[in-house]
Amino acid sequence: DTAVSQTPKYLVTQMGNDKSIKCEQNLGHDTMYWYKQDSKKFLKIMFSYNNKELIINETVPNRFSPKSPDKAHLNLHINSLELGDSAVYFCASSRAGANEQFFGPGTRLTVL
Amino acid sequence: AQSVTQLDSQVPVFEEAPVELRCNYSSSVSVYLFWYVQYPNQGLQLLLKYLSGSTLVKGINGFEAEFNKSQTSFHLRKPSVHISDTAEYFCAVSGQGGKLIFGQGTELSVKP
């Protein structure tokens, strides 16, 4: 059973398009996160949700909009995609108050 | 503000040799530290964590790390590496809201 899953695994699209990445966790965790890994493999937090409420928003352009329909899902919608958005996006989850995070397999986004 | 510095971007080593991957952190609050491993084209997997208690932490795959408060370090060690240990290794500290703040990563390359 996959603990944290993401779809799609690969996403290739043109500049200016709008796209979504979905994340689901079956661990019963309360908190979910989105991280961005750039071409130099540097990982940085983007958002965090706890029980469907936004907790962290790390100076991410407002073209990025996370949505949490329930505590098992955290989707990432990106409007007007730019070349600089090309990266690998990782979803993660953790229990409330815990520090260990479980990561999904990543979504490699390529903007042409 | 919290930060993590991984002192080596690349560490080449021969199979069965010992290895140490260095990590220094900066934090003004209680420290929770982690090492994650990322195999090629995969997500992040937790190797080990320090939350409290014994400063010597043992993890999976024969890895261990030592928390040194006076030197603000959390170096990762393995006495004998295998080809399969070739991967990117990330040190991280838990920050405000539970987000993980990552170092720049260390590429461990194990040669036969």
PDB file of C-alpha atoms in Angstrom:
ATOM      1  CA  ASP A   1       0.000   0.000   0.000  1.00  0.00           C
ATOM      2  CA  THR A   2       1.347   3.386  -0.998  1.00  0.00           C
ATOM      3  CA  ALA A   3       1.464   5.715   2.007  1.00  0.00           C
ATOM      4  CA  VAL A   4       1.739   9.055   0.168  1.00  0.00           C
ATOM      5  CA  SER A   5       0.869   9.053  -3.512  1.00  0.00           C
ATOM      6  CA  GLN A   6       1.043  11.782  -6.132  1.00  0.00           C
ATOM      7  CA  THR A   7      -0.367  12.074  -9.617  1.00  0.00           C
ATOM      8  CA  PRO A   8       0.872  12.558 -12.190  1.00  0.00           C
ATOM      9  CA  LYS A   9       4.484  11.426 -11.867  1.00  0.00           C
ATOM     10  CA  TYR A  10       5.520  13.454 -14.896  1.00  0.00           C
ATOM     11  CA  LEU A  11       3.888  16.591 -16.277  1.00  0.00           C
ATOM     12  CA  VAL A  12       5.058  18.394 -19.408  1.00  0.00           C
ATOM     13  CA  THR A  13       3.219  21.529 -20.437  1.00  0.00           C
ATOM     14  CA  GLN A  14       3.530  24.858 -22.213  1.00  0.00           C
ATOM     15  CA  MET A  15       4.103  28.240 -20.633  1.00  0.00           C
ATOM     16  CA  GLY A  16       0.890  29.977 -19.672  1.00  0.00           C
ATOM     17  CA  ASN A  17      -1.093  26.800 -19.070  1.00  0.00           C
ATOM     18  CA  ASP A  18      -2.842  25.880 -15.806  1.00  0.00           C
ATOM     19  CA  LYS A  19      -2.139  22.495 -14.238  1.00  0.00           C
ATOM     20  CA  SER A  20      -2.870  20.561 -11.060  1.00  0.00           C
ATOM     21  CA  ILE A  21      -0.949  17.979  -9.065  1.00  0.00           C
ATOM     22  CA  LYS A  22      -2.823  15.690  -6.696  1.00  0.00           C
ATOM     23  CA  CYS A  23      -1.629  14.194  -3.436  1.00  0.00           C
ATOM     24  CA  GLU A  24      -3.257  11.599  -1.213  1.00  0.00           C
ATOM     25  CA  GLN A  25      -2.081   9.979   2.017  1.00  0.00           C
ATOM     26  CA  ASN A  26      -3.573   6.897   3.660  1.00  0.00           C
ATOM     27  CA  LEU A  27      -1.633   7.206   6.917  1.00  0.00           C
ATOM     28  CA  GLY A  28      -4.356   9.018   8.833  1.00  0.00           C
ATOM     29  CA  HIS A  29      -2.106  12.050   9.245  1.00  0.00           C
ATOM     30  CA  ASP A  30      -3.493  15.500  10.029  1.00  0.00           C
ATOM     31  CA  THR A  31      -0.815  17.617   8.387  1.00  0.00           C
ATOM     32  CA  MET A  32       0.248  17.733   4.745  1.00  0.00           C
ATOM     33  CA  TYR A  33       2.938  19.697   2.943  1.00  0.00           C
ATOM     34  CA  TRP A  34       4.168  20.694  -0.493  1.00  0.00           C
ATOM     35  CA  TYR A  35       7.886  21.045  -1.177  1.00  0.00           C
ATOM     36  CA  LYS A  36       9.655  22.188  -4.335  1.00  0.00           C
ATOM     37  CA  GLN A  37      12.979  20.661  -5.397  1.00  0.00           C
ATOM     38  CA  ASP A  38      14.830  22.754  -7.953  1.00  0.00           C
ATOM     39  CA  SER A  39      17.336  21.691 -10.604  1.00  0.00           C
ATOM     40  CA  LYS A  40      20.155  21.835  -8.032  1.00  0.00           C
ATOM     41  CA  LYS A  41      18.161  19.435  -5.823  1.00  0.00           C
ATOM     42  CA  PHE A  42      17.497  22.106  -3.206  1.00  0.00           C
ATOM     43  CA  LEU A  43      14.291  21.395  -1.278  1.00  0.00           C
ATOM     44  CA  LYS A  44      12.102  24.181   0.049  1.00  0.00           C
ATOM     45  CA  ILE A  45       8.737  24.200   1.805  1.00  0.00           C
ATOM     46  CA  MET A  46       5.870  25.817  -0.084  1.00  0.00           C
ATOM     47  CA  PHE A  47       2.708  25.128   1.923  1.00  0.00           C
ATOM     48  CA  SER A  48       1.446  23.238   4.909  1.00  0.00           C
ATOM     49  CA  TYR A  49      -2.126  22.309   5.801  1.00  0.00           C
ATOM     50  CA  ASN A  50      -3.410  20.964   9.108  1.00  0.00           C
ATOM     51  CA  ASN A  51      -6.912  19.465   9.045  1.00  0.00           C
ATOM     52  CA  LYS A  52      -7.720  21.331   5.828  1.00  0.00           C
ATOM     53  CA  GLU A  53      -6.485  24.679   7.179  1.00  0.00           C
ATOM     54  CA  LEU A  54      -3.530  26.560   5.736  1.00  0.00           C
ATOM     55  CA  ILE A  55      -0.701  26.763   8.273  1.00  0.00           C
ATOM     56  CA  ILE A  56       2.349  27.697   6.227  1.00  0.00           C
ATOM     57  CA  ASN A  57       2.591  29.776   3.064  1.00  0.00           C
ATOM     58  CA  GLU A  58       6.228  30.416   2.301  1.00  0.00           C
ATOM     59  CA  THR A  59       6.282  33.459   0.022  1.00  0.00           C
ATOM     60  CA  VAL A  60       5.025  31.441  -2.901  1.00  0.00           C
ATOM     61  CA  PRO A  61       3.596  33.387  -5.898  1.00  0.00           C
ATOM     62  CA  ASN A  62      -0.168  33.515  -5.779  1.00  0.00           C
ATOM     63  CA  ARG A  63      -0.247  31.589  -9.059  1.00  0.00           C
ATOM     64  CA  PHE A  64       0.163  28.582  -6.764  1.00  0.00           C
ATOM     65  CA  SER A  65      -3.002  27.654  -4.906  1.00  0.00           C
ATOM     66  CA  PRO A  66      -3.171  24.610  -2.653  1.00  0.00           C
ATOM     67  CA  LYS A  67      -6.529  23.022  -1.942  1.00  0.00           C
ATOM     68  CA  SER A  68      -7.365  20.478   0.721  1.00  0.00           C
ATOM     69  CA  PRO A  69     -10.806  18.905   0.216  1.00  0.00           C
ATOM     70  CA  ASP A  70     -10.243  16.655   3.239  1.00  0.00           C
ATOM     71  CA  LYS A  71      -7.335  15.880   5.512  1.00  0.00           C
ATOM     72  CA  ALA A  72      -6.194  12.969   3.333  1.00  0.00           C
ATOM     73  CA  HIS A  73      -5.775  15.099   0.215  1.00  0.00           C
ATOM     74  CA  LEU A  74      -3.751  18.178  -0.636  1.00  0.00           C
ATOM     75  CA  ASN A  75      -3.754  19.282  -4.248  1.00  0.00           C
ATOM     76  CA  LEU A  76      -1.610  21.939  -5.863  1.00  0.00           C
ATOM     77  CA  HIS A  77      -2.990  24.087  -8.657  1.00  0.00           C
ATOM     78  CA  ILE A  78      -0.665  26.289 -10.669  1.00  0.00           C
ATOM     79  CA  ASN A  79      -1.932  29.056 -12.936  1.00  0.00           C
ATOM     80  CA  SER A  80      -0.089  30.686 -15.823  1.00  0.00           C
ATOM     81  CA  LEU A  81       2.880  28.359 -15.674  1.00  0.00           C
ATOM     82  CA  GLU A  82       6.338  29.862 -16.150  1.00  0.00           C
ATOM     83  CA  LEU A  83       9.657  28.329 -17.160  1.00  0.00           C
ATOM     84  CA  GLY A  84      10.933  28.789 -13.607  1.00  0.00           C
ATOM     85  CA  ASP A  85       8.192  26.549 -12.271  1.00  0.00           C
ATOM     86  CA  SER A  86       9.977  23.546 -13.741  1.00  0.00           C
ATOM     87  CA  ALA A  87      10.963  21.411 -10.762  1.00  0.00           C
ATOM     88  CA  VAL A  88      10.083  18.292  -8.844  1.00  0.00           C
ATOM     89  CA  TYR A  89       7.209  18.825  -6.428  1.00  0.00           C
ATOM     90  CA  PHE A  90       6.957  16.611  -3.369  1.00  0.00           C
ATOM     91  CA  CYS A  91       3.981  16.090  -1.149  1.00  0.00           C
ATOM     92  CA  ALA A  92       4.525  14.963   2.444  1.00  0.00           C
ATOM     93  CA  SER A  93       2.438  14.236   5.519  1.00  0.00           C
ATOM     94  CA  SER A  94       2.894  13.915   9.258  1.00  0.00           C
ATOM     95  CA  ARG A  95       0.884  13.370  12.432  1.00  0.00           C
ATOM     96  CA  ALA A  96      -0.136  16.526  14.215  1.00  0.00           C
ATOM     97  CA  GLY A  97       2.627  17.582  16.589  1.00  0.00           C
ATOM     98  CA  ALA A  98       5.054  15.040  15.181  1.00  0.00           C
ATOM     99  CA  ASN A  99       8.157  16.000  13.293  1.00  0.00           C
ATOM    100  CA  GLU A 100       8.756  13.018  11.038  1.00  0.00           C
ATOM    101  CA  GLN A 101       7.361  13.538   7.571  1.00  0.00           C
ATOM    102  CA  PHE A 102       6.572  10.908   4.989  1.00  0.00           C
ATOM    103  CA  PHE A 103       7.177  11.893   1.374  1.00  0.00           C
ATOM    104  CA  GLY A 104       5.473  11.002  -1.857  1.00  0.00           C
ATOM    105  CA  PRO A 105       7.399   9.919  -4.969  1.00  0.00           C
ATOM    106  CA  GLY A 106       7.373  13.395  -6.487  1.00  0.00           C
ATOM    107  CA  THR A 107       5.941  14.994  -9.627  1.00  0.00           C
ATOM    108  CA  ARG A 108       8.439  16.211 -12.199  1.00  0.00           C
ATOM    109  CA  LEU A 109       6.991  19.310 -13.847  1.00  0.00           C
ATOM    110  CA  THR A 110       8.568  20.559 -17.069  1.00  0.00           C
ATOM    111  CA  VAL A 111       7.392  23.851 -18.522  1.00  0.00           C
ATOM    112  CA  LEU A 112       8.354  24.430 -22.161  1.00  0.00           C
TER     113      LEU A 112
ATOM    114  CA  ALA B   1      16.148  31.714  11.907  1.00  0.00           C
ATOM    115  CA  GLN B   2      16.968  28.078  11.477  1.00  0.00           C
ATOM    116  CA  SER B   3      19.315  26.832   8.787  1.00  0.00           C
ATOM    117  CA  VAL B   4      21.240  23.737   7.779  1.00  0.00           C
ATOM    118  CA  THR B   5      24.587  23.520   6.040  1.00  0.00           C
ATOM    119  CA  GLN B   6      25.887  20.356   4.484  1.00  0.00           C
ATOM    120  CA  LEU B   7      29.582  20.840   4.158  1.00  0.00           C
ATOM    121  CA  ASP B   8      30.206  18.522   1.219  1.00  0.00           C
ATOM    122  CA  SER B   9      28.248  18.619  -2.025  1.00  0.00           C
ATOM    123  CA  GLN B  10      29.831  15.391  -3.301  1.00  0.00           C
ATOM    124  CA  VAL B  11      31.481  12.519  -1.473  1.00  0.00           C
ATOM    125  CA  PRO B  12      33.072   9.775  -3.568  1.00  0.00           C
ATOM    126  CA  VAL B  13      34.060   6.650  -1.674  1.00  0.00           C
ATOM    127  CA  PHE B  14      35.042   3.084  -2.452  1.00  0.00           C
ATOM    128  CA  GLU B  15      32.813   0.175  -1.557  1.00  0.00           C
ATOM    129  CA  GLU B  16      33.279  -1.176   1.985  1.00  0.00           C
ATOM    130  CA  ALA B  17      35.023   2.014   3.095  1.00  0.00           C
ATOM    131  CA  PRO B  18      33.633   4.113   5.962  1.00  0.00           C
ATOM    132  CA  VAL B  19      31.891   7.392   5.199  1.00  0.00           C
ATOM    133  CA  GLU B  20      30.900  10.534   7.058  1.00  0.00           C
ATOM    134  CA  LEU B  21      28.513  13.126   5.656  1.00  0.00           C
ATOM    135  CA  ARG B  22      28.741  16.385   7.528  1.00  0.00           C
ATOM    136  CA  CYS B  23      25.866  18.569   8.635  1.00  0.00           C
ATOM    137  CA  ASN B  24      25.831  21.733  10.743  1.00  0.00           C
ATOM    138  CA  TYR B  25      22.696  23.482  11.872  1.00  0.00           C
ATOM    139  CA  SER B  26      21.660  26.815  13.295  1.00  0.00           C
ATOM    140  CA  SER B  27      18.659  27.054  15.590  1.00  0.00           C
ATOM    141  CA  SER B  28      17.593  29.204  18.495  1.00  0.00           C
ATOM    142  CA  VAL B  29      14.941  26.772  19.708  1.00  0.00           C
ATOM    143  CA  SER B  30      14.733  23.093  20.571  1.00  0.00           C
ATOM    144  CA  VAL B  31      16.241  21.102  17.775  1.00  0.00           C
ATOM    145  CA  TYR B  32      14.782  18.180  15.948  1.00  0.00           C
ATOM    146  CA  LEU B  33      17.147  16.835  13.303  1.00  0.00           C
ATOM    147  CA  PHE B  34      16.721  14.407  10.440  1.00  0.00           C
ATOM    148  CA  TRP B  35      18.629  12.675   7.690  1.00  0.00           C
ATOM    149  CA  TYR B  36      16.739  11.709   4.564  1.00  0.00           C
ATOM    150  CA  VAL B  37      17.976   9.725   1.556  1.00  0.00           C
ATOM    151  CA  GLN B  38      16.823  10.228  -2.017  1.00  0.00           C
ATOM    152  CA  TYR B  39      17.603   7.482  -4.509  1.00  0.00           C
ATOM    153  CA  PRO B  40      17.606   8.493  -8.198  1.00  0.00           C
ATOM    154  CA  ASN B  41      14.164   9.526  -9.434  1.00  0.00           C
ATOM    155  CA  GLN B  42      12.521   8.674  -6.133  1.00  0.00           C
ATOM    156  CA  GLY B  43      11.066  10.464  -3.146  1.00  0.00           C
ATOM    157  CA  LEU B  44      12.724  11.025   0.206  1.00  0.00           C
ATOM    158  CA  GLN B  45      13.052   8.254   2.754  1.00  0.00           C
ATOM    159  CA  LEU B  46      13.808   8.891   6.408  1.00  0.00           C
ATOM    160  CA  LEU B  47      17.132   7.404   7.500  1.00  0.00           C
ATOM    161  CA  LEU B  48      17.097   8.537  11.121  1.00  0.00           C
ATOM    162  CA  LYS B  49      15.988  11.303  13.443  1.00  0.00           C
ATOM    163  CA  TYR B  50      17.046  13.015  16.644  1.00  0.00           C
ATOM    164  CA  LEU B  51      14.250  14.349  18.819  1.00  0.00           C
ATOM    165  CA  SER B  52      15.707  14.003  22.317  1.00  0.00           C
ATOM    166  CA  GLY B  53      17.580  11.587  24.543  1.00  0.00           C
ATOM    167  CA  SER B  54      20.692   9.716  23.448  1.00  0.00           C
ATOM    168  CA  THR B  55      22.876  11.784  21.176  1.00  0.00           C
ATOM    169  CA  LEU B  56      23.869   8.719  19.134  1.00  0.00           C
ATOM    170  CA  VAL B  57      21.029   7.819  16.840  1.00  0.00           C
ATOM    171  CA  LYS B  58      20.867   4.617  14.827  1.00  0.00           C
ATOM    172  CA  GLY B  59      18.888   4.453  11.617  1.00  0.00           C
ATOM    173  CA  ILE B  60      18.106   2.136   8.760  1.00  0.00           C
ATOM    174  CA  ASN B  61      20.609   0.524   6.411  1.00  0.00           C
ATOM    175  CA  GLY B  62      23.416   0.633   8.990  1.00  0.00           C
ATOM    176  CA  PHE B  63      23.588   4.428   9.213  1.00  0.00           C
ATOM    177  CA  GLU B  64      24.011   6.354  12.446  1.00  0.00           C
ATOM    178  CA  ALA B  65      24.396  10.000  13.407  1.00  0.00           C
ATOM    179  CA  GLU B  66      25.603  11.875  16.445  1.00  0.00           C
ATOM    180  CA  PHE B  67      23.976  15.023  17.753  1.00  0.00           C
ATOM    181  CA  ASN B  68      26.610  17.422  19.061  1.00  0.00           C
ATOM    182  CA  LYS B  69      25.024  20.474  20.647  1.00  0.00           C
ATOM    183  CA  SER B  70      28.266  22.319  21.371  1.00  0.00           C
ATOM    184  CA  GLN B  71      29.405  22.010  17.766  1.00  0.00           C
ATOM    185  CA  THR B  72      25.868  22.330  16.368  1.00  0.00           C
ATOM    186  CA  SER B  73      26.493  19.287  14.213  1.00  0.00           C
ATOM    187  CA  PHE B  74      24.626  16.145  13.221  1.00  0.00           C
ATOM    188  CA  HIS B  75      27.039  14.149  11.082  1.00  0.00           C
ATOM    189  CA  LEU B  76      25.924  10.941   9.385  1.00  0.00           C
ATOM    190  CA  ARG B  77      28.208   7.907   9.401  1.00  0.00           C
ATOM    191  CA  LYS B  78      28.349   4.390   8.075  1.00  0.00           C
ATOM    192  CA  PRO B  79      31.276   2.052   8.819  1.00  0.00           C
ATOM    193  CA  SER B  80      31.126   0.202   5.493  1.00  0.00           C
ATOM    194  CA  VAL B  81      29.225   1.425   2.448  1.00  0.00           C
ATOM    195  CA  HIS B  82      27.707  -0.556  -0.390  1.00  0.00           C
ATOM    196  CA  ILE B  83      27.130   0.319  -4.022  1.00  0.00           C
ATOM    197  CA  SER B  84      23.432   0.518  -3.192  1.00  0.00           C
ATOM    198  CA  ASP B  85      24.107   3.451  -0.825  1.00  0.00           C
ATOM    199  CA  THR B  86      24.762   5.683  -3.835  1.00  0.00           C
ATOM    200  CA  ALA B  87      22.179   8.444  -3.473  1.00  0.00           C
ATOM    201  CA  GLU B  88      21.581  12.039  -2.426  1.00  0.00           C
ATOM    202  CA  TYR B  89      21.495  12.607   1.325  1.00  0.00           C
ATOM    203  CA  PHE B  90      19.714  15.505   2.974  1.00  0.00           C
ATOM    204  CA  CYS B  91      20.082  16.812   6.493  1.00  0.00           C
ATOM    205  CA  ALA B  92      17.092  18.738   7.840  1.00  0.00           C
ATOM    206  CA  VAL B  93      15.949  20.606  10.934  1.00  0.00           C
ATOM    207  CA  SER B  94      12.345  20.988  11.995  1.00  0.00           C
ATOM    208  CA  GLY B  95      11.219  24.581  11.870  1.00  0.00           C
ATOM    209  CA  GLN B  96       8.191  26.647  12.790  1.00  0.00           C
ATOM    210  CA  GLY B  97       4.906  24.959  12.058  1.00  0.00           C
ATOM    211  CA  GLY B  98       6.621  21.623  11.578  1.00  0.00           C
ATOM    212  CA  LYS B  99       8.166  22.475   8.222  1.00  0.00           C
ATOM    213  CA  LEU B 100      11.485  20.870   7.377  1.00  0.00           C
ATOM    214  CA  ILE B 101      14.411  23.115   6.517  1.00  0.00           C
ATOM    215  CA  PHE B 102      16.832  21.194   4.352  1.00  0.00           C
ATOM    216  CA  GLY B 103      20.522  21.448   3.665  1.00  0.00           C
ATOM    217  CA  GLN B 104      21.805  21.588   0.126  1.00  0.00           C
ATOM    218  CA  GLY B 105      22.256  17.830  -0.095  1.00  0.00           C
ATOM    219  CA  THR B 106      25.318  15.600  -0.377  1.00  0.00           C
ATOM    220  CA  GLU B 107      25.737  13.269  -3.306  1.00  0.00           C
ATOM    221  CA  LEU B 108      27.288  10.022  -2.082  1.00  0.00           C
ATOM    222  CA  SER B 109      28.890   8.054  -4.872  1.00  0.00           C
ATOM    223  CA  VAL B 110      30.101   4.563  -3.983  1.00  0.00           C
ATOM    224  CA  LYS B 111      32.565   3.073  -6.419  1.00  0.00           C
ATOM    225  CA  PRO B 112      33.497  -0.609  -6.754  1.00  0.00           C
TER     226      PRO B 112
END
